[in-house]
CSV table of C-alpha atoms in Angstrom, one decimal:
chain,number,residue,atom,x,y,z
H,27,UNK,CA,0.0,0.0,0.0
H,28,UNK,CA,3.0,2.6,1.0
H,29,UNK,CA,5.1,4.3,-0.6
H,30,UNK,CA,8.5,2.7,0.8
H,31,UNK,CA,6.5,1.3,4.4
H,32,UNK,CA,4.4,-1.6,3.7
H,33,UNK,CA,2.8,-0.7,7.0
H,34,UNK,CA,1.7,3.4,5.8
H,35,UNK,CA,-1.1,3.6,3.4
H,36,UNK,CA,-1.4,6.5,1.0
H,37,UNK,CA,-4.7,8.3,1.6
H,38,UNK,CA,-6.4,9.9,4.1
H,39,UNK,CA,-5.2,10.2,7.6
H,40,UNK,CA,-8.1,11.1,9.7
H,41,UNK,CA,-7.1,12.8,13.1
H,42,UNK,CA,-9.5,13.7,15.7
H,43,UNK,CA,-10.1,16.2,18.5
H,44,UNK,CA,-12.2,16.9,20.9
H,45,UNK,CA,-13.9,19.7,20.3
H,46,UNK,CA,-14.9,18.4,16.8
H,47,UNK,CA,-15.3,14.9,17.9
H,48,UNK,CA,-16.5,14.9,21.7
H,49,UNK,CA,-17.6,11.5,23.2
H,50,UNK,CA,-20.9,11.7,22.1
H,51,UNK,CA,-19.5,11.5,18.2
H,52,UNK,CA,-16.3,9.9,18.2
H,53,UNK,CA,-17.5,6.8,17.2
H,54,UNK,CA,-20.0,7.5,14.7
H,55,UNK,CA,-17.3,10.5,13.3
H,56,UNK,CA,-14.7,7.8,13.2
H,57,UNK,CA,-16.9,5.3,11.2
H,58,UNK,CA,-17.8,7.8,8.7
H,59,UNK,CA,-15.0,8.9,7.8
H,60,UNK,CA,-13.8,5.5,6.9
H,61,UNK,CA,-17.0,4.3,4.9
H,62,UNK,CA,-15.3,7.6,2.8
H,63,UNK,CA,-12.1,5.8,2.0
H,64,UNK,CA,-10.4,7.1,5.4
H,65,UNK,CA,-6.9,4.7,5.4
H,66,UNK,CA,-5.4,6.1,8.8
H,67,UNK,CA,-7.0,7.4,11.8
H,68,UNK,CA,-5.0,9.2,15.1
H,69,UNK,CA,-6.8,9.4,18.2
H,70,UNK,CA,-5.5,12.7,19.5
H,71,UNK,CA,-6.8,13.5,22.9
H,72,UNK,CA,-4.5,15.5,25.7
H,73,UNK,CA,-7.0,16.3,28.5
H,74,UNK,CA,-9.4,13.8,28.9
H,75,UNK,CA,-8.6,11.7,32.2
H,76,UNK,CA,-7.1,8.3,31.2
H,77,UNK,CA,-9.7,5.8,32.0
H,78,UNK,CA,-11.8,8.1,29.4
H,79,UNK,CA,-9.2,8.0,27.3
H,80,UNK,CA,-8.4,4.5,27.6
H,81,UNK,CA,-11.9,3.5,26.7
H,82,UNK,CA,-12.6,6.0,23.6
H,83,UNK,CA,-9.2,4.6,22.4
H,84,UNK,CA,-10.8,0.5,22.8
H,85,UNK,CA,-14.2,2.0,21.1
H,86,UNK,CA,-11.8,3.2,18.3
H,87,UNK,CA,-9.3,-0.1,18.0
H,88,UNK,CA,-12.9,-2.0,17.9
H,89,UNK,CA,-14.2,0.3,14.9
H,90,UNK,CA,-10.6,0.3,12.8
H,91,UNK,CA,-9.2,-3.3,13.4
H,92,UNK,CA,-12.9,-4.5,11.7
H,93,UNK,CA,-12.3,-2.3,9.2
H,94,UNK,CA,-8.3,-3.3,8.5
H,95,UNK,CA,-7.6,0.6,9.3
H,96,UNK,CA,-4.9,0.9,11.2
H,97,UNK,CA,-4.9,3.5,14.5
H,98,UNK,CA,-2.4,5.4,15.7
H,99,UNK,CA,-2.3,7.5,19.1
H,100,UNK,CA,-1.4,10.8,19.3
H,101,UNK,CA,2.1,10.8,21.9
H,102,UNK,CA,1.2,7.8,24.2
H,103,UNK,CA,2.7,4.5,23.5
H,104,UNK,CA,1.7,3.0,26.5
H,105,UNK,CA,-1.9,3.7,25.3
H,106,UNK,CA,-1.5,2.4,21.8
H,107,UNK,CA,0.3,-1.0,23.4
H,108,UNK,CA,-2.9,-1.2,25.9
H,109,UNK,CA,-5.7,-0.9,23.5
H,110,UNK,CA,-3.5,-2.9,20.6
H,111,UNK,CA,-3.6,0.0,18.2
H,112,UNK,CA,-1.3,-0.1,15.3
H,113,UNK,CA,1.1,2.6,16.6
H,114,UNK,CA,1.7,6.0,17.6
H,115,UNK,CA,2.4,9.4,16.3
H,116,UNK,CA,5.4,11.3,18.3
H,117,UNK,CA,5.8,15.3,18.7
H,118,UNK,CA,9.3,17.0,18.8
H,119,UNK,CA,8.5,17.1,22.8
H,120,UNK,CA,7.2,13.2,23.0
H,121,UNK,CA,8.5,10.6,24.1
H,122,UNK,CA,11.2,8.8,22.1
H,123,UNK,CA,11.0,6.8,19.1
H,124,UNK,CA,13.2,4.4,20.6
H,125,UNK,CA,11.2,3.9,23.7
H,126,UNK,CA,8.0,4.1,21.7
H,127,UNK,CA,9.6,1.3,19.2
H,128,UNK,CA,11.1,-0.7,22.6
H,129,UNK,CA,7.4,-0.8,24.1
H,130,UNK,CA,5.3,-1.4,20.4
H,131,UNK,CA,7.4,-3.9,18.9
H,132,UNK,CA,9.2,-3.7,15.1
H,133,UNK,CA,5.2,-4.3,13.1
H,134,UNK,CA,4.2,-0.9,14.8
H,135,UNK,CA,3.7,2.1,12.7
H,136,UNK,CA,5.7,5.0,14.0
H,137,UNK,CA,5.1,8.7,12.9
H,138,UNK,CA,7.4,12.0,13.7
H,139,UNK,CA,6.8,15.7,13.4
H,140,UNK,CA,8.8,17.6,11.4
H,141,UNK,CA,7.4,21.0,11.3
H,142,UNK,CA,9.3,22.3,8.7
H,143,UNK,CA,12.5,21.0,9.1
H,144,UNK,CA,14.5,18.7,7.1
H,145,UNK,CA,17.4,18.4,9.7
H,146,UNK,CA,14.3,17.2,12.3
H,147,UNK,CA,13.4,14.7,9.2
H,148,UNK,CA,16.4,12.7,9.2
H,149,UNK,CA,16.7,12.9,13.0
H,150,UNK,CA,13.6,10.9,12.8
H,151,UNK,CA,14.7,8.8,9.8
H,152,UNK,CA,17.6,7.6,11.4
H,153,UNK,CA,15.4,7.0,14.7
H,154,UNK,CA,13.3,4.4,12.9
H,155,UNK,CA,10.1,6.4,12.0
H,156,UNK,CA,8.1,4.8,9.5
H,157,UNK,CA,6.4,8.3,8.3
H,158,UNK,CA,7.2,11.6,8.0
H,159,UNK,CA,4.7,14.5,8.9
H,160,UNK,CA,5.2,18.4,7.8
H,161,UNK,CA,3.5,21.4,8.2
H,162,UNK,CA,1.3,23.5,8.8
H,163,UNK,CA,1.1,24.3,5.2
H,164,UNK,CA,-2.4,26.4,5.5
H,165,UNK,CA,-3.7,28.1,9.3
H,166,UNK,CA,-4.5,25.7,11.5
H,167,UNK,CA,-7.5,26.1,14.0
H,168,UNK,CA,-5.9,23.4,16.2
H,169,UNK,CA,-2.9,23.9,16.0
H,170,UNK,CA,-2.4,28.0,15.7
H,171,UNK,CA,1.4,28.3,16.8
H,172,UNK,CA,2.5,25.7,14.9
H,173,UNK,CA,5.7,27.4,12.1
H,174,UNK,CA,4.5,27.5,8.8
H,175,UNK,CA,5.8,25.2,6.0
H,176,UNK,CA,6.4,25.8,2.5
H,177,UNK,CA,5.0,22.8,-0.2
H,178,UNK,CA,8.8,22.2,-1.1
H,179,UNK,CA,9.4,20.5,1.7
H,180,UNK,CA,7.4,17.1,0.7
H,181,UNK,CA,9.4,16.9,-2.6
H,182,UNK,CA,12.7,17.9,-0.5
H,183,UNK,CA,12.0,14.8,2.0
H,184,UNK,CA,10.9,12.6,-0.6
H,185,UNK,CA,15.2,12.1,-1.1
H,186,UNK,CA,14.4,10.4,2.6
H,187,UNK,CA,12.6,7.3,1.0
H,188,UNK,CA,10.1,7.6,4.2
H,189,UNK,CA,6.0,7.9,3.4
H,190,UNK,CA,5.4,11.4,3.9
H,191,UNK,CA,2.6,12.8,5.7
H,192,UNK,CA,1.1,16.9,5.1
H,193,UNK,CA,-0.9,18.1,8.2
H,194,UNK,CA,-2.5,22.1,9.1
H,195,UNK,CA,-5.2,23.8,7.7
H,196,UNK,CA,-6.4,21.3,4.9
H,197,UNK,CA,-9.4,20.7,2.8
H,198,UNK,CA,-10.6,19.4,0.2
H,199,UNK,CA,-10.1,22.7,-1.6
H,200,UNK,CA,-6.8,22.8,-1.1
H,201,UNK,CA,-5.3,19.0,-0.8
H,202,UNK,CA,-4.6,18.7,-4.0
H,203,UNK,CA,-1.8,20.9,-4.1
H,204,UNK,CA,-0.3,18.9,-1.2
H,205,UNK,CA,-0.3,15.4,-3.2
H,206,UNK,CA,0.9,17.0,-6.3
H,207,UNK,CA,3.5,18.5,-4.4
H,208,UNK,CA,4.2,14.8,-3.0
H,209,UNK,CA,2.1,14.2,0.5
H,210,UNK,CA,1.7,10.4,0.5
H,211,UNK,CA,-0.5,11.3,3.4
H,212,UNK,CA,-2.8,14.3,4.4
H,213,UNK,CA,-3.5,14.6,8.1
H,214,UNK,CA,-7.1,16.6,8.5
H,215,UNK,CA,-8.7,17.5,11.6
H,216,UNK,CA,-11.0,20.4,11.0
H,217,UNK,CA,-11.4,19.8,7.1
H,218,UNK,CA,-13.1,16.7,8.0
H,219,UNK,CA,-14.7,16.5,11.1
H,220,UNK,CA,-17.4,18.4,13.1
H,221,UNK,CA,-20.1,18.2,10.7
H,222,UNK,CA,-22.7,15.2,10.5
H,223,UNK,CA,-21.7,11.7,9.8
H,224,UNK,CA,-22.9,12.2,6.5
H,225,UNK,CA,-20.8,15.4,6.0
H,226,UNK,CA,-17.6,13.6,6.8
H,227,UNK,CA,-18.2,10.8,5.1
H,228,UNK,CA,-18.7,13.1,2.0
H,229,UNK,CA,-15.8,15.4,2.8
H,230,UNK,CA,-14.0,11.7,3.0
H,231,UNK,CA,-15.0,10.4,-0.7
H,232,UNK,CA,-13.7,13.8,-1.8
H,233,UNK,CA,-10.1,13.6,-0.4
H,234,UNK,CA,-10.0,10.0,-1.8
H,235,UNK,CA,-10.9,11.0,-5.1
H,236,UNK,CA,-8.3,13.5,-4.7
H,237,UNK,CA,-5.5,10.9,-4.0
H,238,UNK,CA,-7.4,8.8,-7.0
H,239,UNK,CA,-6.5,11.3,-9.0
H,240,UNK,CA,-3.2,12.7,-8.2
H,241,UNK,CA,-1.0,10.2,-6.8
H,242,UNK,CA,0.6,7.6,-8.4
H,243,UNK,CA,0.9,4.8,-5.9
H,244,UNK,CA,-2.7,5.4,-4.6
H,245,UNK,CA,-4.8,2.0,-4.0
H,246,UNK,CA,-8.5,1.9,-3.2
H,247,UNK,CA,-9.6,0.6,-0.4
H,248,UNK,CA,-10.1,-3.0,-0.4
């Protein structure tokens, strides 16, 4: 399915929050979005106290393992080895790759955040990350402070061989620039979610028509 991972699709990597997905429509939000052609989902949730977490993450390991989606959590590797997710997704300020990769085991999928950085890129290619993510390439509701990132950087860490991943401010207006400009992966909170299930799921077929479209390697859904 990946470019150069076996384990990273190409597609759509669905990320959630709380304000757009609160309890009440995590699940259903989640679900959605994947009947759209969704190939990667990240449950990102920094506040909640961790039996809630613990059980929104089960609810969402239930709803992606039936659908052979893997789910990565957002900067808790204990988490994702509890609930049996496929992996984890590390900030600059996270925990190690290392540890995370210690605790998960070789099979699990292992993102990294860039920013904008190429030097940060390698640090996490030699560190054993199995994707790449850049950006904010567009403002960002939920991620405001977050530096800004030119498209040049996805061809520029292409020459790293690693699935990359574009996140910040995207839609289905503007996505298409992204995989042109080589995302393998874009990473949308507020483009996607906080609508009805029939919104996202909608907003969903768009984005994988878009990757139909533009990008090379790009495999339906089975």
């Amino acid at each position: 399915m990946g470019t150069m991972s076996a384990r990273v699709p190409i597609g759509l990597y669905a990320v959630t929050d709380s304000e757009l997905t609160p309890p009440a429509a995590l699940t259903a939000s989640v679900e959605a979005a994947i009947r759209g052609g969704t190939v990667m989902v990240q449950y990102r949730e920094k506040s909640a106290p961790m039996a809630e977490r613990l059980s929104q993450a089960r609810n969402l390991q239930s709803v992606c393992a039936t659908a052979g989606v893997p789910l990565l959590i957002n900067d808790d590797a204990e988490l994702a080895k509890r609930v049996g997710a496929a992996g984890v997704h590390l900030g600059q300020a996270d925990s190690s790759a290392a540890t995370a990769r210690r605790l998960l085991g070789d099979g699990a999928i292992i993102g990294i955040t860039c920013h904008a950085d190429l030097a940060l890129a390698n640090a996490a290619m030699e560190a054993g990350a199995d994707y790449l993510a850049f950006g904010r390439f567009f403002t960002s509701s939920t991620k405001p402070e977050a530096p800004a990132a030119e498209t040049d950087i996805l061809a520029k860490a292409k020459r790293l061989n690693l699935p990359v991943t574009a996140i910040g401010g995207i839609t289905t207006e503007n996505g298409e620039l992204l995989i042109k400009a080589g995302a393998d992966l874009l990473a949308v909170v507020g483009g996607l979610f906080g609508g009805s299930p029939e919104a996202i799921e909608q907003k969903a077929q768009t984005f994988t028509r878009l990757f139909s479209s533009h990008h090379p390697l790009f495999q339906l859904p089975q």
